[in-house]
GROMACS .gro file of C-alpha atoms in nm:
model
  117
    1UNK     CA    1  -1.047   0.444   0.862
    2UNK     CA    2  -1.133   0.072   0.838
    3UNK     CA    3  -0.933  -0.190   0.952
    4UNK     CA    4  -0.704  -0.263   0.645
    5UNK     CA    5  -0.577   0.110   0.630
    6UNK     CA    6  -0.471   0.094   1.005
    7UNK     CA    7  -0.285  -0.214   0.970
    8UNK     CA    8  -0.149  -0.120   0.651
    9UNK     CA    9  -0.040   0.220   0.856
   10UNK     CA   10   0.109   0.040   1.158
   11UNK     CA   11   0.281  -0.154   0.917
   12UNK     CA   12   0.462   0.111   0.805
   13UNK     CA   13   0.605   0.163   1.118
   14UNK     CA   14   0.836  -0.174   1.084
   15UNK     CA   15   1.015  -0.045   0.756
   16UNK     CA   16   0.863  -0.032   0.377
   17UNK     CA   17   0.524  -0.201   0.297
   18UNK     CA   18   0.543  -0.344  -0.043
   19UNK     CA   19   0.219  -0.395  -0.277
   20UNK     CA   20   0.142  -0.722  -0.173
   21UNK     CA   21   0.127  -0.665   0.140
   22UNK     CA   22  -0.118  -0.401   0.122
   23UNK     CA   23  -0.301  -0.659  -0.070
   24UNK     CA   24  -0.312  -0.931   0.200
   25UNK     CA   25  -0.414  -0.694   0.469
   26UNK     CA   26  -0.722  -0.616   0.269
   27UNK     CA   27  -0.816  -0.961   0.182
   28UNK     CA   28  -0.798  -1.052   0.556
   29UNK     CA   29  -1.023  -0.722   0.623
   30UNK     CA   30  -1.222  -0.880   0.343
   31UNK     CA   31  -1.174  -1.264   0.305
   32UNK     CA   32  -1.512  -1.264   0.088
   33UNK     CA   33  -1.515  -1.070  -0.108
   34UNK     CA   34  -1.414  -1.104  -0.471
   35UNK     CA   35  -1.082  -1.048  -0.681
   36UNK     CA   36  -1.208  -0.775  -0.811
   37UNK     CA   37  -1.291  -0.611  -0.529
   38UNK     CA   38  -0.966  -0.657  -0.376
   39UNK     CA   39  -0.831  -0.511  -0.595
   40UNK     CA   40  -1.051  -0.250  -0.587
   41UNK     CA   41  -1.006  -0.197  -0.224
   42UNK     CA   42  -0.607  -0.244  -0.241
   43UNK     CA   43  -0.636   0.038  -0.496
   44UNK     CA   44  -0.837   0.269  -0.312
   45UNK     CA   45  -0.639   0.166  -0.031
   46UNK     CA   46  -0.269   0.301  -0.134
   47UNK     CA   47  -0.458   0.610  -0.304
   48UNK     CA   48  -0.624   0.705   0.030
   49UNK     CA   49  -0.356   0.700   0.218
   50UNK     CA   50  -0.095   0.856  -0.024
   51UNK     CA   51  -0.401   1.143  -0.091
   52UNK     CA   52  -0.420   1.210   0.296
   53UNK     CA   53  -0.045   1.270   0.316
   54UNK     CA   54   0.020   0.976   0.519
   55UNK     CA   55   0.252   0.731   0.213
   56UNK     CA   56   0.444   0.795  -0.038
   57UNK     CA   57   0.468   0.553  -0.333
   58UNK     CA   58   0.804   0.440  -0.540
   59UNK     CA   59   1.019   0.206  -0.521
   60UNK     CA   60   1.298  -0.017  -0.313
   61UNK     CA   61   1.634   0.014  -0.536
   62UNK     CA   62   1.953  -0.177  -0.408
   63UNK     CA   63   2.180   0.123  -0.258
   64UNK     CA   64   1.962   0.358  -0.259
   65UNK     CA   65   1.665   0.249  -0.073
   66UNK     CA   66   1.339   0.390  -0.117
   67UNK     CA   67   1.303   0.569  -0.416
   68UNK     CA   68   0.912   0.794  -0.404
   69UNK     CA   69   0.813   0.783  -0.754
   70UNK     CA   70   0.784   1.166  -0.893
   71UNK     CA   71   0.443   1.168  -1.058
   72UNK     CA   72   0.080   1.216  -1.013
   73UNK     CA   73  -0.139   0.977  -0.757
   74UNK     CA   74  -0.355   0.887  -1.054
   75UNK     CA   75  -0.034   0.790  -1.303
   76UNK     CA   76   0.140   0.559  -0.973
   77UNK     CA   77  -0.190   0.385  -0.938
   78UNK     CA   78  -0.218   0.339  -1.359
   79UNK     CA   79   0.103   0.185  -1.298
   80UNK     CA   80   0.038  -0.004  -1.024
   81UNK     CA   81  -0.345  -0.084  -1.170
   82UNK     CA   82  -0.158  -0.230  -1.515
   83UNK     CA   83   0.094  -0.481  -1.361
   84UNK     CA   84  -0.175  -0.637  -1.018
   85UNK     CA   85  -0.453  -0.654  -1.251
   86UNK     CA   86  -0.339  -0.660  -1.592
   87UNK     CA   87  -0.093  -1.013  -1.471
   88UNK     CA   88  -0.326  -1.039  -1.088
   89UNK     CA   89  -0.266  -1.475  -1.215
   90UNK     CA   90   0.111  -1.442  -1.284
   91UNK     CA   91   0.288  -1.548  -0.960
   92UNK     CA   92   0.500  -1.276  -0.847
   93UNK     CA   93   0.461  -1.035  -1.158
   94UNK     CA   94   0.305  -0.781  -0.943
   95UNK     CA   95   0.367  -0.834  -0.535
   96UNK     CA   96   0.647  -0.548  -0.542
   97UNK     CA   97   0.505  -0.335  -0.847
   98UNK     CA   98   0.492  -0.012  -0.533
   99UNK     CA   99   0.550   0.015  -0.232
  100UNK     CA  100   0.511   0.269   0.053
  101UNK     CA  101   0.689   0.428   0.301
  102UNK     CA  102   0.535   0.622   0.578
  103UNK     CA  103   0.589   0.983   0.608
  104UNK     CA  104   0.619   1.194   0.908
  105UNK     CA  105   0.227   1.251   0.961
  106UNK     CA  106   0.161   0.882   0.875
  107UNK     CA  107   0.410   0.823   1.093
  108UNK     CA  108   0.149   0.980   1.392
  109UNK     CA  109  -0.089   0.885   1.315
  110UNK     CA  110   0.010   0.528   1.321
  111UNK     CA  111   0.185   0.576   1.647
  112UNK     CA  112  -0.169   0.705   1.796
  113UNK     CA  113  -0.349   0.375   1.630
  114UNK     CA  114  -0.092   0.117   1.835
  115UNK     CA  115  -0.272  -0.044   2.126
  116UNK     CA  116  -0.195   0.167   2.493
  117UNK     CA  117   0.017  -0.013   2.772
   0.00000   0.00000   0.00000
């Protein structure tokens, strides 16, 4: 896994991870990448982590907390892509289009990535 994926995993130990955070971590790992490359890598990061069973994708709703999307990953990525790529230049439109919730398996992997004391 690359450093962005590892950082997204470790971020999930503290709280749900909003999509802008994924984008930001991908940018920090690839500061010279073009917008298109950042978008592709951000979407691939979500796809890889969810497909590997390390995260669930969904939304956060007041009073309910994290609510997973009960749709295939390809459909979830299409939903994210429509906002993220389609409205990239519009501030605040896509930042919270999706949230990631660490699974038990993801928690184990993330904890194994933490620095040893």
